[in-house]
Amino acid sequence: MTPTITNIQKYSINDGDGIRTTVFFKGCPLRCIWCHNPETWEFQPQLSYNAEKCTKCLRCVDKCPHGAISTKGETPSLTVNFDFSKCTACGNCAGVCLSGAIEICGRQYSVTELFDIIKKDITFYEQSGGGVTFSGGESMSQDINFITELAKKCHKLGINVNIDTCGFTDYDNFKKILPYVDTFLYDIKVMDSDKHKAVTEADNKLILENIKKLNADGAKIHVRIPLIEGINCDDENISSTIEFLKQINVYKVTLLPFHSIGIAKYERLGLSYSDMPMKEPDKDTLKRISDKFLENNLNADKLSLD
């Protein structure tokens, strides 16, 4: 199946070394309750409706062939309502929306189309030590033949390839793409398996097994850890994470403080945001955690403390 792409971000500096092009693939096996990109969960395109942009012209109501759009009340208190269960993301409503309130998240590209976009900035990659990063969603949950062919084309042209992954995939997929990947940006979220399942809808057994296998196969691994107060900033989890990572030849560890800027996306997609208490860790907490990694010879990236 041809993967769906939600965004191609050029001049990215947060997804590996140097200036990069980050390709966001749509579809992920996890449902992390803090996720700020819920539009990348499902594998197929989907509709997003921003009520704040809506001018209530109602052109969309007549254009929807599935009866997914309705109105309630009268002007000026009239509201436009979307039944996301009926929506097929056909795009008819987005095509007539004058204000940009309705968008279709995701479109498909061929390998050739993506590669042509990526290679346009090869000069910037060469000058900065950058390249391309396949992100998501989860790039390793896509058609592995598609991902491998794209990585192989980049590798052949000398473009550095990073894979941003949650690690929840069959290890055969990693084996297939490994020869064409320079660095795996590997997420470690929560060490306790039951708690991991409670906050992502999947336990972490496969994730931890895969990172150990990648290490044994000589992969370059950059571990990235989202830090969410109330979820994984406690001493027990941090200590368990450090002890686990000390068994692995980790190139780099980056700590990523939680932020809530993606909450508005949930309503636009017809989703509910978790009511579990979560907040951004303060600077003292970040320093305490970063210092623990440094004390254990894990070079925690301290840029997050600025």
Short mmCIF file of C-alpha atoms in Angstrom, two decimals:
data_model
loop_
_atom_site.label_atom_id
_atom_site.label_comp_id
_atom_site.label_asym_id
_atom_site.label_seq_id
_atom_site.Cartn_x
_atom_site.Cartn_y
_atom_site.Cartn_z
CA MET A 1 0.00 0.00 0.00
CA THR A 2 1.33 3.43 -0.95
CA PRO A 3 1.95 5.40 2.27
CA THR A 4 0.15 8.64 3.03
CA ILE A 5 2.21 11.73 3.91
CA THR A 6 0.93 14.50 6.19
CA ASN A 7 3.85 16.93 5.83
CA ILE A 8 7.25 17.39 4.20
CA GLN A 9 9.19 19.80 6.41
CA LYS A 10 12.21 21.40 4.80
CA TYR A 11 15.09 23.02 6.68
CA SER A 12 14.35 21.00 9.82
CA ILE A 13 16.99 21.13 12.57
CA ASN A 14 15.25 18.99 15.20
CA ASP A 15 15.29 15.53 13.63
CA GLY A 16 18.98 14.71 13.53
CA ASP A 17 22.23 16.44 12.67
CA GLY A 18 22.41 19.37 10.27
CA ILE A 19 19.72 20.76 8.01
CA ARG A 20 17.22 18.09 7.10
CA THR A 21 14.06 17.35 5.18
CA THR A 22 11.64 15.53 7.47
CA VAL A 23 8.95 13.40 5.83
CA PHE A 24 5.98 12.72 8.11
CA PHE A 25 4.31 9.41 7.27
CA LYS A 26 0.70 8.89 8.32
CA GLY A 27 -0.16 5.89 10.47
CA CYS A 28 1.10 4.71 13.86
CA PRO A 29 0.55 1.53 15.95
CA LEU A 30 0.70 3.48 19.25
CA ARG A 31 -1.72 5.96 20.78
CA CYS A 32 0.47 8.01 23.12
CA ILE A 33 -1.85 10.15 25.21
CA TRP A 34 0.51 13.15 25.00
CA CYS A 35 0.93 12.96 21.21
CA HIS A 36 0.97 16.38 19.52
CA ASN A 37 0.47 14.93 16.02
CA PRO A 38 -2.82 12.94 16.27
CA GLU A 39 -3.39 13.60 12.57
CA THR A 40 -0.68 10.98 11.94
CA TRP A 41 -2.41 8.14 13.84
CA GLU A 42 -4.61 6.76 11.08
CA PHE A 43 -3.08 5.44 7.87
CA GLN A 44 -5.64 6.98 5.54
CA PRO A 45 -6.34 10.68 4.84
CA GLN A 46 -8.81 12.31 7.20
CA LEU A 47 -10.69 15.55 7.61
CA SER A 48 -9.75 18.34 10.00
CA TYR A 49 -12.21 21.12 10.84
CA ASN A 50 -11.10 24.34 12.56
CA ALA A 51 -14.24 26.04 13.89
CA GLU A 52 -12.30 29.23 14.66
CA LYS A 53 -11.62 29.78 10.96
CA CYS A 54 -15.13 28.92 9.81
CA THR A 55 -17.15 31.83 8.33
CA LYS A 56 -20.32 29.70 8.23
CA CYS A 57 -20.81 30.16 4.51
CA LEU A 58 -22.31 26.63 4.54
CA ARG A 59 -20.99 25.76 1.09
CA CYS A 60 -19.63 22.54 2.62
CA VAL A 61 -23.05 21.29 3.77
CA ASP A 62 -24.41 20.96 0.25
CA LYS A 63 -21.18 19.44 -1.09
CA CYS A 64 -20.97 16.54 1.39
CA PRO A 65 -22.36 13.38 -0.29
CA HIS A 66 -22.43 11.42 2.98
CA GLY A 67 -24.48 13.68 5.24
CA ALA A 68 -21.53 14.16 7.58
CA ILE A 69 -22.01 17.94 7.94
CA SER A 70 -25.00 19.54 9.63
CA THR A 71 -25.92 22.83 11.26
CA LYS A 72 -27.60 23.75 14.51
CA GLY A 73 -29.28 26.97 15.53
CA GLU A 74 -29.64 30.25 13.70
CA THR A 75 -27.28 33.10 12.88
CA PRO A 76 -25.41 34.52 14.75
CA SER A 77 -25.24 31.49 17.07
CA LEU A 78 -25.39 28.93 14.25
CA THR A 79 -22.88 26.11 14.56
CA VAL A 80 -21.49 23.73 11.94
CA ASN A 81 -21.19 20.12 13.13
CA PHE A 82 -19.20 17.24 11.65
CA ASP A 83 -20.02 13.56 12.12
CA PHE A 84 -16.54 12.15 11.63
CA SER A 85 -17.88 8.59 11.61
CA LYS A 86 -19.60 9.32 8.30
CA CYS A 87 -16.71 11.21 6.72
CA THR A 88 -14.70 9.44 3.99
CA ALA A 89 -12.25 12.34 3.46
CA CYS A 90 -13.46 12.67 -0.13
CA GLY A 91 -12.36 16.31 -0.07
CA ASN A 92 -15.52 17.82 -1.57
CA CYS A 93 -16.10 20.09 1.42
CA ALA A 94 -12.47 21.20 1.61
CA GLY A 95 -12.59 22.06 -2.07
CA VAL A 96 -15.30 24.68 -1.55
CA CYS A 97 -14.21 26.01 1.86
CA LEU A 98 -13.35 29.71 1.41
CA SER A 99 -11.66 30.21 4.77
CA GLY A 100 -9.38 27.17 5.01
CA ALA A 101 -11.35 25.85 7.98
CA ILE A 102 -11.62 22.39 6.40
CA GLU A 103 -8.51 20.48 5.41
CA ILE A 104 -7.76 16.95 4.32
CA CYS A 105 -4.77 15.65 6.27
CA GLY A 106 -2.57 13.47 4.10
CA ARG A 107 -1.87 12.69 0.47
CA GLN A 108 -0.02 9.93 -1.30
CA TYR A 109 3.32 10.26 -3.08
CA SER A 110 5.25 7.77 -5.16
CA VAL A 111 8.84 6.92 -4.26
CA THR A 112 10.00 8.98 -7.23
CA GLU A 113 7.96 12.02 -6.19
CA LEU A 114 9.32 11.96 -2.64
CA PHE A 115 12.88 11.37 -3.78
CA ASP A 116 12.68 14.28 -6.22
CA ILE A 117 11.58 16.58 -3.38
CA ILE A 118 14.28 15.31 -1.01
CA LYS A 119 17.20 15.58 -3.41
CA LYS A 120 16.46 19.23 -4.29
CA ASP A 121 18.18 20.31 -1.08
CA ILE A 122 21.23 18.08 -1.31
CA THR A 123 23.53 21.13 -1.25
CA PHE A 124 22.18 22.11 2.18
CA TYR A 125 22.63 18.56 3.45
CA GLU A 126 26.24 18.45 2.29
CA GLN A 127 27.13 21.84 3.77
CA SER A 128 25.50 21.20 7.15
CA GLY A 129 25.99 17.47 7.63
CA GLY A 130 22.24 16.97 7.34
CA GLY A 131 20.00 14.76 5.24
CA VAL A 132 16.51 13.29 5.32
CA THR A 133 14.50 11.96 8.26
CA PHE A 134 11.55 9.60 7.88
CA SER A 135 9.18 10.39 10.73
CA GLY A 136 5.50 10.06 11.51
CA GLY A 137 3.30 8.73 12.74
CA GLU A 138 5.57 5.73 12.40
CA SER A 139 7.67 5.31 9.28
CA MET A 140 8.49 1.68 10.13
CA SER A 141 4.78 0.77 10.09
CA GLN A 142 4.48 1.69 6.42
CA ASP A 143 5.03 -0.59 3.42
CA ILE A 144 8.63 -1.57 4.20
CA ASN A 145 9.42 -2.10 0.52
CA PHE A 146 8.39 1.50 -0.19
CA ILE A 147 10.43 2.88 2.73
CA THR A 148 13.46 0.74 1.86
CA GLU A 149 13.40 1.74 -1.81
CA LEU A 150 13.27 5.42 -0.84
CA ALA A 151 16.08 5.02 1.69
CA LYS A 152 18.16 3.10 -0.84
CA LYS A 153 17.82 5.89 -3.43
CA CYS A 154 18.90 8.49 -0.86
CA HIS A 155 21.78 6.34 0.34
CA LYS A 156 23.01 5.81 -3.23
CA LEU A 157 23.12 9.59 -3.76
CA GLY A 158 25.02 10.11 -0.52
CA ILE A 159 22.08 11.62 1.38
CA ASN A 160 22.20 10.87 5.12
CA VAL A 161 19.11 8.90 6.19
CA ASN A 162 17.56 8.94 9.66
CA ILE A 163 14.61 6.84 10.80
CA ASP A 164 12.50 8.31 13.61
CA THR A 165 10.79 5.31 15.22
CA CYS A 166 8.85 4.14 18.25
CA GLY A 167 10.35 0.69 17.62
CA PHE A 168 7.01 -1.13 17.53
CA THR A 169 7.43 -3.23 14.40
CA ASP A 170 8.63 -6.64 13.30
CA TYR A 171 12.43 -6.73 13.49
CA ASP A 172 12.59 -8.09 9.93
CA ASN A 173 11.60 -4.59 8.83
CA PHE A 174 14.61 -3.12 10.61
CA LYS A 175 16.87 -5.78 9.10
CA LYS A 176 15.68 -4.91 5.61
CA ILE A 177 16.29 -1.18 5.86
CA LEU A 178 19.36 -1.22 8.13
CA PRO A 179 21.98 -1.10 5.31
CA TYR A 180 20.58 2.22 4.08
CA VAL A 181 20.06 4.03 7.41
CA ASP A 182 22.69 6.20 9.08
CA THR A 183 20.94 6.80 12.41
CA PHE A 184 17.85 5.51 14.18
CA LEU A 185 16.12 8.16 16.30
CA TYR A 186 14.61 5.70 18.77
CA ASP A 187 11.91 6.67 21.27
CA ILE A 188 11.98 5.31 24.79
CA LYS A 189 8.84 6.42 26.62
CA VAL A 190 8.15 4.41 29.79
CA MET A 191 10.05 1.41 31.16
CA ASP A 192 7.27 -0.30 33.12
CA SER A 193 5.39 -2.46 30.61
CA ASP A 194 1.95 -2.11 32.23
CA LYS A 195 2.24 1.67 32.47
CA HIS A 196 3.53 1.82 28.90
CA LYS A 197 0.40 -0.01 27.77
CA ALA A 198 -1.82 2.30 29.81
CA VAL A 199 -0.46 5.43 28.10
CA THR A 200 0.24 4.11 24.57
CA GLU A 201 -2.19 1.14 24.19
CA ALA A 202 0.74 -1.27 23.71
CA ASP A 203 3.31 -2.80 26.04
CA ASN A 204 7.00 -2.13 25.43
CA LYS A 205 8.38 -5.69 25.14
CA LEU A 206 8.82 -5.54 21.36
CA ILE A 207 10.22 -2.00 21.54
CA LEU A 208 12.93 -2.92 24.03
CA GLU A 209 13.77 -6.16 22.23
CA ASN A 210 14.17 -4.34 18.93
CA ILE A 211 16.53 -1.68 20.24
CA LYS A 212 18.74 -4.40 21.71
CA LYS A 213 18.75 -6.22 18.36
CA LEU A 214 19.59 -3.02 16.50
CA ASN A 215 22.46 -2.47 18.90
CA ALA A 216 23.73 -6.03 18.34
CA ASP A 217 23.57 -5.44 14.58
CA GLY A 218 25.74 -2.33 14.87
CA ALA A 219 23.11 0.34 14.24
CA LYS A 220 23.81 3.94 15.23
CA ILE A 221 21.16 4.76 17.83
CA HIS A 222 20.08 8.19 19.02
CA VAL A 223 17.61 7.73 21.87
CA ARG A 224 14.94 10.38 22.33
CA ILE A 225 12.91 10.50 25.53
CA PRO A 226 9.74 12.59 25.86
CA LEU A 227 9.52 13.89 29.43
CA ILE A 228 5.98 14.25 30.77
CA GLU A 229 5.41 15.21 34.39
CA GLY A 230 2.93 12.71 35.80
CA ILE A 231 3.92 9.99 33.32
CA ASN A 232 7.66 9.26 33.26
CA CYS A 233 9.64 11.89 35.18
CA ASP A 234 9.68 9.96 38.46
CA ASP A 235 13.00 8.71 39.84
CA GLU A 236 12.06 5.03 39.44
CA ASN A 237 11.38 5.35 35.71
CA ILE A 238 14.41 7.54 35.05
CA SER A 239 16.72 5.12 36.91
CA SER A 240 15.25 2.12 35.06
CA THR A 241 15.71 3.90 31.73
CA ILE A 242 19.33 4.73 32.49
CA GLU A 243 20.15 1.18 33.60
CA PHE A 244 18.61 -0.18 30.41
CA LEU A 245 20.46 2.25 28.14
CA LYS A 246 23.80 1.51 29.82
CA GLN A 247 23.55 -1.94 28.18
CA ILE A 248 23.41 -0.35 24.73
CA ASN A 249 25.95 1.56 22.67
CA VAL A 250 23.93 4.78 22.49
CA TYR A 251 25.27 7.54 20.24
CA LYS A 252 23.21 10.26 21.86
CA VAL A 253 20.31 10.85 24.26
CA THR A 254 17.93 13.77 23.80
CA LEU A 255 15.38 14.79 26.40
CA LEU A 256 12.18 16.26 24.93
CA PRO A 257 9.97 18.15 27.41
CA PHE A 258 6.24 17.70 26.92
CA HIS A 259 4.23 20.57 25.47
CA SER A 260 0.50 20.94 24.95
CA ILE A 261 0.46 22.89 21.68
CA GLY A 262 -1.18 19.99 19.83
CA ILE A 263 -4.32 19.78 21.98
CA ALA A 264 -6.43 21.85 19.58
CA LYS A 265 -5.81 19.27 16.84
CA TYR A 266 -7.84 16.65 18.71
CA GLU A 267 -11.11 18.58 18.53
CA ARG A 268 -10.50 19.39 14.86
CA LEU A 269 -10.20 15.65 14.15
CA GLY A 270 -13.21 14.70 16.26
CA LEU A 271 -11.01 13.13 18.95
CA SER A 272 -11.02 13.47 22.74
CA TYR A 273 -7.83 14.48 24.55
CA SER A 274 -6.78 12.40 27.55
CA ASP A 275 -7.91 13.60 30.98
CA MET A 276 -4.86 12.01 32.61
CA PRO A 277 -2.88 14.74 34.43
CA MET A 278 0.12 15.74 32.31
CA LYS A 279 2.28 18.83 32.34
CA GLU A 280 5.61 20.15 31.15
CA PRO A 281 8.43 19.42 33.61
CA ASP A 282 9.96 22.51 35.16
CA LYS A 283 13.62 23.47 34.75
CA ASP A 284 14.65 21.95 38.09
CA THR A 285 13.13 18.60 37.08
CA LEU A 286 14.80 18.74 33.68
CA LYS A 287 18.18 19.51 35.24
CA ARG A 288 17.79 16.71 37.78
CA ILE A 289 17.00 14.21 35.04
CA SER A 290 19.68 15.48 32.66
CA ASP A 291 22.30 15.35 35.41
CA LYS A 292 21.43 11.72 36.12
CA PHE A 293 22.07 10.78 32.51
CA LEU A 294 25.38 12.67 32.49
CA GLU A 295 26.47 11.04 35.76
CA ASN A 296 26.00 7.67 34.06
CA ASN A 297 28.05 8.65 31.00
CA LEU A 298 24.99 9.05 28.79
CA ASN A 299 25.45 12.31 26.94
CA ALA A 300 22.01 13.80 27.49
CA ASP A 301 21.38 16.70 25.15
CA LYS A 302 20.88 19.70 27.44
CA LEU A 303 19.48 22.03 24.79
CA SER A 304 16.06 21.38 26.26
CA LEU A 305 17.10 23.33 29.37
CA ASP A 306 17.54 26.64 27.52
#
